[in-house]
Coordinates of C-alpha atoms and ligand atoms in Angstrom, one line a residue:
M1 CA -57.3 -108.8 142.4
S2 CA -61.1 -109.2 142.7
V3 CA -62.8 -111.0 145.4
V4 CA -65.8 -112.6 144.7
A5 CA -66.2 -115.2 147.1
R6 CA -65.5 -116.2 150.7
T7 CA -64.1 -119.7 151.7
R8 CA -65.2 -122.0 154.6
S9 CA -63.8 -125.3 155.4
A10 CA -65.6 -128.8 155.3
V11 CA -68.7 -129.9 157.4
S12 CA -68.4 -126.2 158.7
P13 CA -72.2 -124.9 158.4
L14 CA -73.1 -126.8 162.0
R15 CA -69.7 -126.0 163.5
R16 CA -68.9 -122.5 162.4
P17 CA -71.9 -120.8 161.1
F18 CA -71.2 -117.9 159.1
F19 CA -73.5 -114.5 159.6
A20 CA -71.8 -112.2 157.5
Y21 CA -73.3 -111.0 154.2
P22 CA -72.3 -113.2 151.3
V23 CA -70.7 -112.3 148.2
R24 CA -73.5 -111.8 145.5
R25 CA -73.2 -111.7 141.5
P26 CA -76.0 -111.9 139.3
T27 CA -74.9 -114.7 137.4
V28 CA -72.7 -118.0 137.9
D29 CA -70.9 -117.1 134.3
Q30 CA -69.8 -113.5 136.0
V31 CA -68.4 -115.3 138.9
V32 CA -66.4 -117.7 136.8
A33 CA -65.5 -114.7 134.7
A34 CA -64.2 -112.9 137.3
D35 CA -62.6 -115.1 139.6
R36 CA -61.8 -118.1 137.4
P37 CA -61.9 -120.3 140.5
E38 CA -59.5 -123.4 141.2
E39 CA -61.6 -124.5 144.1
P40 CA -65.0 -125.6 143.7
V41 CA -67.7 -122.9 143.9
H42 CA -71.1 -123.4 145.6
C43 CA -73.8 -121.2 143.9
L44 CA -76.6 -120.4 146.4
R45 CA -80.1 -119.1 145.1
P46 CA -81.6 -117.7 147.8
T47 CA -84.5 -116.3 145.9
V48 CA -85.3 -119.8 144.4
I49 CA -85.4 -121.7 147.5
A50 CA -87.7 -118.9 149.3
D51 CA -89.9 -119.3 146.3
T52 CA -89.7 -123.0 146.2
A53 CA -90.6 -122.9 149.9
S54 CA -93.5 -120.8 149.8
D55 CA -95.3 -122.5 147.0
F56 CA -94.9 -125.7 149.1
V57 CA -95.8 -124.2 152.3
Q58 CA -99.1 -122.6 150.6
A59 CA -99.8 -125.8 148.8
F60 CA -99.5 -128.4 151.2
P61 CA -102.8 -128.8 153.5
G62 CA -100.8 -128.7 156.8
D63 CA -97.6 -127.8 158.7
V64 CA -94.1 -127.8 156.8
L65 CA -91.4 -129.2 158.9
Y66 CA -88.2 -128.8 156.9
A67 CA -85.6 -131.5 157.3
V68 CA -82.2 -129.5 158.2
K69 CA -80.1 -132.4 157.7
C70 CA -80.9 -132.0 153.8
N71 CA -78.9 -128.8 153.9
P72 CA -78.1 -126.8 156.9
D73 CA -76.3 -123.8 155.4
P74 CA -77.4 -120.8 157.3
G75 CA -78.2 -118.9 153.9
V76 CA -80.3 -121.7 153.0
L77 CA -82.3 -121.7 156.4
R78 CA -82.8 -118.0 156.0
A79 CA -84.2 -118.2 152.7
L80 CA -86.5 -121.1 153.8
H81 CA -87.6 -118.9 156.8
D82 CA -88.1 -115.8 154.1
G83 CA -90.1 -118.2 152.2
G84 CA -92.5 -118.9 154.9
V85 CA -91.0 -122.2 156.9
R86 CA -91.8 -121.9 160.5
H87 CA -91.2 -125.3 161.8
F88 CA -87.8 -127.5 161.4
D89 CA -87.2 -131.1 161.8
C90 CA -84.0 -131.5 163.4
A91 CA -81.9 -134.7 164.1
S92 CA -79.1 -133.5 166.3
L93 CA -78.0 -130.7 169.0
P94 CA -76.0 -128.9 166.4
E95 CA -79.0 -128.6 163.9
I96 CA -81.1 -127.6 167.1
R97 CA -78.8 -124.9 168.4
L98 CA -78.6 -123.6 165.0
V99 CA -81.7 -123.0 164.1
R100 CA -82.6 -121.6 167.6
D101 CA -79.5 -119.0 167.2
M102 CA -81.2 -118.0 164.1
F103 CA -84.8 -118.1 164.7
P104 CA -85.9 -117.7 168.1
D105 CA -89.9 -118.3 167.5
A106 CA -89.5 -121.1 165.2
A107 CA -90.9 -124.9 166.2
I108 CA -88.3 -127.2 166.5
H109 CA -89.1 -131.0 166.4
F110 CA -86.6 -133.5 167.4
M111 CA -87.3 -136.3 164.8
H112 CA -84.3 -138.6 165.1
P113 CA -86.0 -141.9 166.3
I114 CA -82.7 -142.7 168.8
K115 CA -81.5 -139.9 170.8
A116 CA -78.7 -139.0 173.4
R117 CA -79.8 -138.8 176.5
G118 CA -78.1 -135.3 176.9
A119 CA -79.5 -134.2 173.6
I120 CA -83.1 -134.6 174.7
R121 CA -82.1 -132.6 178.2
E122 CA -80.8 -129.7 176.2
A123 CA -83.2 -129.9 173.7
W124 CA -86.0 -129.5 176.0
D125 CA -84.5 -127.0 178.7
R126 CA -82.6 -124.7 176.8
H127 CA -84.2 -124.8 173.2
D128 CA -87.8 -125.1 174.2
V129 CA -88.3 -128.3 172.0
R130 CA -91.5 -129.9 172.7
D131 CA -91.8 -132.6 170.2
F132 CA -89.4 -135.8 169.9
V133 CA -90.2 -138.9 167.8
L134 CA -89.8 -142.5 169.0
D135 CA -89.8 -146.1 167.4
S136 CA -89.6 -147.8 170.6
A137 CA -90.3 -148.3 174.4
D138 CA -86.9 -147.9 175.4
E139 CA -86.8 -144.7 173.5
L140 CA -90.3 -143.7 175.3
A141 CA -88.9 -144.3 178.8
K142 CA -85.6 -142.3 177.8
I143 CA -87.6 -139.2 176.8
R144 CA -89.8 -139.4 180.0
T145 CA -86.8 -139.8 182.2
E146 CA -84.6 -137.1 180.8
I147 CA -87.1 -134.6 180.5
A148 CA -88.1 -135.4 184.1
A149 CA -84.9 -134.8 185.0
T150 CA -84.7 -131.2 183.9
G151 CA -87.5 -130.4 186.3
I152 CA -88.9 -127.9 183.6
P153 CA -92.6 -128.4 182.7
G154 CA -93.8 -128.4 179.5
A155 CA -96.4 -130.1 176.8
L156 CA -94.6 -132.9 175.7
G157 CA -95.3 -134.1 172.2
L158 CA -94.8 -137.6 171.1
I159 CA -94.5 -138.9 167.3
V160 CA -94.8 -142.4 167.1
R161 CA -92.8 -143.5 163.5
I162 CA -94.2 -146.3 161.7
A163 CA -91.9 -148.9 159.5
L164 CA -93.0 -149.2 156.1
P165 CA -92.5 -152.0 153.9
K166 CA -89.9 -151.2 151.2
G167 CA -91.2 -149.1 148.4
G168 CA -90.1 -147.4 145.3
A169 CA -88.2 -144.6 146.3
K170 CA -84.9 -143.8 145.2
L171 CA -83.2 -144.1 148.5
D172 CA -85.1 -146.7 150.4
L173 CA -85.2 -145.7 154.4
S174 CA -87.5 -148.8 155.5
G175 CA -84.6 -151.0 157.5
K176 CA -83.4 -148.4 159.9
F177 CA -86.3 -146.8 161.9
G178 CA -89.6 -147.4 162.7
A179 CA -92.1 -149.4 164.9
C180 CA -93.7 -152.2 163.4
F181 CA -97.5 -152.5 163.4
D182 CA -98.2 -154.4 166.8
D183 CA -95.3 -152.4 168.7
A184 CA -96.4 -148.9 167.0
V185 CA -100.1 -149.8 168.8
D186 CA -98.6 -150.6 172.0
L187 CA -96.6 -147.2 171.7
L188 CA -99.4 -145.1 171.0
R189 CA -101.4 -146.5 173.9
A190 CA -98.4 -145.9 176.0
A191 CA -97.7 -142.3 175.1
R192 CA -101.1 -141.1 174.9
G193 CA -100.8 -140.8 178.4
C194 CA -98.1 -138.6 178.9
A195 CA -98.4 -136.7 175.6
A196 CA -99.9 -133.3 175.1
T197 CA -99.5 -133.8 171.4
L198 CA -99.4 -137.5 170.1
G199 CA -98.7 -138.1 166.5
V200 CA -97.7 -140.8 164.1
S201 CA -95.1 -140.4 161.3
F202 CA -93.5 -142.5 158.5
H203 CA -91.0 -141.8 155.6
V204 CA -91.5 -143.4 152.6
G205 CA -88.0 -142.8 151.4
S206 CA -86.3 -140.1 149.8
Q207 CA -86.9 -139.3 145.9
C208 CA -89.8 -141.3 145.8
L209 CA -91.3 -140.9 142.1
D210 CA -95.0 -142.5 143.2
P211 CA -97.8 -140.4 144.9
L212 CA -99.4 -143.8 145.9
A213 CA -96.7 -144.6 148.2
W214 CA -98.1 -141.9 150.9
R215 CA -101.6 -143.1 149.8
D216 CA -100.7 -146.6 151.1
A217 CA -98.7 -145.6 154.2
I218 CA -101.7 -143.3 155.2
A219 CA -104.1 -146.2 155.1
L220 CA -101.5 -148.1 157.4
T221 CA -101.6 -145.2 159.8
G222 CA -104.9 -145.2 159.8
Q223 CA -105.2 -148.7 160.6
V224 CA -102.6 -148.5 163.3
I225 CA -104.6 -145.5 165.1
R226 CA -108.0 -147.5 164.9
V227 CA -106.3 -150.8 166.4
A228 CA -104.8 -148.4 169.4
G229 CA -108.2 -147.2 170.0
V230 CA -106.5 -143.6 171.0
A231 CA -107.2 -140.2 169.9
V232 CA -104.3 -138.6 167.8
D233 CA -103.4 -135.0 167.1
V234 CA -101.1 -135.4 164.1
I235 CA -100.0 -137.4 161.1
D236 CA -96.9 -136.8 159.8
V237 CA -96.4 -137.4 156.1
G238 CA -92.6 -137.6 156.3
G239 CA -90.4 -136.3 153.3
G240 CA -89.3 -138.1 150.2
F241 CA -91.0 -135.5 147.7
P242 CA -89.1 -135.8 144.5
V243 CA -87.0 -133.2 142.2
A244 CA -86.3 -133.4 138.5
Y245 CA -83.1 -134.8 137.4
P246 CA -81.9 -135.6 133.9
D247 CA -83.1 -139.3 134.1
Q248 CA -85.9 -138.4 136.6
D249 CA -89.3 -136.8 135.5
P250 CA -91.6 -136.9 138.6
P251 CA -95.4 -135.8 138.6
P252 CA -95.8 -132.1 139.8
L253 CA -95.9 -131.8 143.7
G254 CA -99.5 -131.0 143.4
A255 CA -100.2 -134.7 142.2
F256 CA -98.5 -135.9 145.9
F257 CA -100.4 -133.3 148.1
A258 CA -104.0 -134.4 146.2
E259 CA -103.2 -137.9 147.0
I260 CA -102.3 -137.3 150.5
E261 CA -105.2 -134.9 151.3
S262 CA -107.8 -137.6 149.9
S263 CA -106.1 -140.5 151.7
F264 CA -106.2 -138.4 154.8
D265 CA -109.7 -137.2 154.2
A266 CA -110.7 -141.0 153.8
L267 CA -109.5 -141.9 157.4
G268 CA -112.1 -139.9 158.8
L269 CA -110.2 -138.3 161.5
P270 CA -111.4 -134.8 162.1
G271 CA -109.4 -132.4 164.2
V272 CA -106.1 -134.1 163.4
R273 CA -103.3 -132.2 161.5
L274 CA -101.1 -133.1 158.7
W275 CA -97.3 -132.4 158.6
A276 CA -94.6 -133.0 156.3
E277 CA -91.0 -133.0 156.6
P278 CA -89.6 -131.8 153.0
G279 CA -85.7 -131.6 152.7
R280 CA -84.7 -132.4 149.1
A281 CA -88.3 -130.7 147.3
L282 CA -87.1 -127.5 149.0
V283 CA -83.8 -127.0 148.5
A284 CA -82.2 -129.2 145.7
A285 CA -82.9 -126.3 142.9
G286 CA -81.4 -123.7 145.3
T287 CA -77.6 -124.2 144.8
S288 CA -75.3 -125.6 142.1
V289 CA -71.5 -126.3 141.8
V290 CA -69.1 -124.9 139.8
V291 CA -66.2 -127.4 139.3
Q292 CA -62.9 -127.0 137.0
V293 CA -61.6 -129.4 134.9
Q294 CA -57.9 -130.2 135.7
A295 CA -57.4 -133.2 133.1
R296 CA -59.2 -135.1 130.2
R297 CA -58.6 -138.5 129.6
G298 CA -60.8 -140.0 126.6
D299 CA -64.3 -139.4 127.9
A300 CA -63.1 -138.8 131.5
L301 CA -63.0 -135.8 133.1
Y302 CA -60.8 -135.0 136.2
V303 CA -62.6 -132.4 138.3
N304 CA -61.9 -130.5 141.4
D305 CA -64.8 -132.0 143.1
G306 CA -66.2 -135.6 143.8
V307 CA -67.7 -138.2 146.1
Y308 CA -65.9 -136.9 149.0
G309 CA -67.3 -133.5 148.3
S310 CA -70.6 -132.3 147.2
L311 CA -70.9 -135.0 144.4
A312 CA -71.4 -137.9 147.1
D313 CA -74.7 -139.3 145.8
A314 CA -73.3 -139.1 142.0
G315 CA -71.0 -141.8 143.3
A316 CA -72.4 -145.1 144.6
L317 CA -76.0 -144.1 144.4
G318 CA -75.2 -142.7 140.7
F319 CA -77.6 -139.8 140.6
R320 CA -77.2 -137.9 137.5
Y321 CA -77.1 -134.0 137.5
P322 CA -77.8 -131.5 135.0
V323 CA -74.5 -130.1 133.5
R324 CA -73.6 -127.2 131.7
L325 CA -70.1 -126.0 130.5
I326 CA -68.9 -122.8 131.4
R327 CA -65.8 -121.4 129.0
P328 CA -66.0 -117.6 129.4
D329 CA -63.1 -116.9 126.7
A330 CA -64.1 -119.1 123.8
E331 CA -67.3 -120.8 121.9
A332 CA -67.7 -124.7 123.0
A333 CA -68.4 -127.5 120.2
A334 CA -71.8 -127.8 119.1
D335 CA -71.8 -131.8 119.7
T336 CA -72.0 -133.4 123.0
T337 CA -70.3 -136.5 124.3
A338 CA -70.7 -138.6 127.4
F339 CA -68.6 -138.0 130.0
S340 CA -67.8 -139.5 133.5
L341 CA -66.4 -137.4 136.0
F342 CA -63.5 -138.4 138.6
G343 CA -63.0 -136.6 141.6
P344 CA -60.0 -135.1 143.1
T345 CA -58.8 -137.4 145.8
C346 CA -56.4 -140.0 145.1
D347 CA -59.6 -143.1 146.0
S348 CA -60.4 -144.9 142.8
A349 CA -64.1 -144.8 144.4
D350 CA -64.2 -140.8 143.8
V351 CA -65.9 -141.5 140.6
M352 CA -69.3 -140.3 139.4
R353 CA -70.0 -142.5 136.1
G354 CA -73.0 -140.3 135.2
P355 CA -73.1 -140.2 132.3
F356 CA -73.2 -136.5 132.1
L357 CA -73.5 -134.8 128.3
L358 CA -71.0 -132.1 127.7
P359 CA -69.7 -130.7 124.6
A360 CA -67.5 -133.1 122.7
D361 CA -64.5 -130.4 123.1
V362 CA -64.5 -129.8 127.0
A363 CA -60.7 -129.6 128.2
E364 CA -58.6 -128.7 130.7
G365 CA -59.1 -125.4 132.4
D366 CA -63.2 -125.4 131.4
W367 CA -65.5 -125.1 134.1
I368 CA -68.8 -127.0 134.6
E369 CA -71.9 -125.9 136.5
V370 CA -73.5 -129.2 138.0
G371 CA -76.9 -128.2 139.2
Q372 CA -79.8 -129.8 141.4
L373 CA -77.2 -130.2 144.4
G374 CA -78.8 -128.0 147.0
A375 CA -79.9 -131.4 148.4
Y376 CA -77.4 -133.6 150.1
G377 CA -74.6 -131.9 148.5
A378 CA -72.4 -129.7 149.8
C379 CA -73.3 -130.9 153.7
L380 CA -71.9 -134.1 152.7
R381 CA -68.4 -133.1 152.2
T382 CA -65.2 -134.3 154.1
A383 CA -62.1 -133.1 154.4
F384 CA -60.4 -136.0 153.1
N385 CA -57.2 -135.8 151.5
G386 CA -57.2 -132.3 151.9
F387 CA -60.0 -131.1 149.0
D388 CA -62.2 -129.4 151.7
R389 CA -62.0 -125.9 150.6
A390 CA -65.0 -124.1 148.4
R391 CA -66.3 -121.2 148.0
I392 CA -69.5 -119.7 148.4
V393 CA -71.3 -116.8 146.3
E394 CA -75.2 -115.8 146.1
V395 CA -76.4 -115.7 142.5
G396 CA -79.8 -114.4 141.2
D397 CA -79.8 -116.4 137.7
N398 CA -82.2 -119.3 136.9
P399 CA -81.2 -122.6 138.5
M400 CA -80.4 -125.3 135.7
G401 CA -82.9 -128.3 135.5
D402 CA -86.6 -128.0 136.0
T403 CA -88.1 -128.4 139.5
P404 CA -91.8 -129.1 139.8
V405 CA -92.7 -126.2 142.1
Y406 CA -90.5 -123.5 140.8
Q407 CA -92.0 -120.3 139.5
A408 CA -89.9 -118.6 136.9
E409 CA -91.7 -115.4 136.8
S410 CA -90.7 -114.8 140.7
Q411 CA -86.9 -115.0 139.9
Q412 CA -85.0 -112.2 141.3
A413 CA -83.9 -109.9 138.5
A414 CA -80.1 -109.8 137.7
Ligands
PLP1 C1 -84.2 -136.9 155.6 C2 -85.2 -137.1 156.4 C3 -86.3 -136.3 155.9 C4 -86.1 -135.5 154.4 O1 -86.3 -136.2 153.6 P1 -86.1 -135.6 151.8 O2 -86.3 -137.1 150.9 O3 -84.7 -135.1 151.9 O4 -87.6 -135.1 151.6 C5 -87.6 -135.9 156.4 N1 -87.6 -136.9 157.7 C6 -86.9 -137.5 158.3 C7 -87.4 -138.3 159.3 C8 -85.7 -137.9 157.6 O5 -84.9 -138.4 157.9

């Protein structure tokens, strides 16, 4: 029996990182033909991630902080590092510990506006974290108290996150975090006195297709800074940079960077540094998941991964991912049918409506590769109903679906 993939259990990357060399195969088709997997297979493309990161880091006019929550797989983090990412946006201690274990010299920024007190202390005194985001006076007091309690000196960075009006992003983030205008002004003034680095951040919402969202947010940032009347060192334009899905065709990333640069220049704040916190745009194309069809009923396919696995966003949020049939032993029909997918758990909410276009003769035993799942895919997996096992393998073939910054010519040869 050939072993082509290792296994791991749900939500493991942050708890039990694996550092052994993963199994590598030239193509996804070879993985399926050799292994005929009955468990979902996560197909990681480190070269794609490294190339995408390298393009982003070179094109963005400032520092690039990878938002670790989007995909904390150590293989992904290593590929990002290979691509030149040296800053990491973490939101929890397990994320901070993982990044610090892997990259002793990386800059880690604690970008969750609401932090546990112990997390602030451990981040500061054990992991050299110096930058903290906040959106309230309570959090400012908390950060100051806990850092003082460690007794360890250091140059504190404070980033005030401002609230934005609800925008056009696929995933709106406006309701949960962010200081309103007047509070942000007060916070900047209060924080200036104790911060070696002072900044303002925002998040336009995830998968935001409109470059003008950044222009409006940067203009608002400029007004807050002007009214506060204090010098700032950083403007952090957050994440939200989009990727292509079958029903979404965003402008190229260059259009977003041009809008960011020109609105930033218009503020006339020399000496201020730009930061960005991309997640999705760096890693979406870097992983696909191969699922197997276990039953077909009409136009519904019962597959072995679902909304409690790596297809969470295809459920309630209705994301459509690129799909492709893999049938090693026979030809597929030339005509296509629009299918919906059911996941493996007994919950009737475990359904992905799609529609997903596949050859009309899909049958039990076939495999389907689902692309663009590197962002908010495997990391959302649970162990619900016992369907937590997945395999992971590294492949060298081209990803499915187009991504704005991916350069085909730099793809690793199989
Ligand atoms: C989730 C998140 C990001 C990454 O967002 P993407 O849409 O994946 O780019 C960046 N910053 C913060 C604060 C976040 O919560």
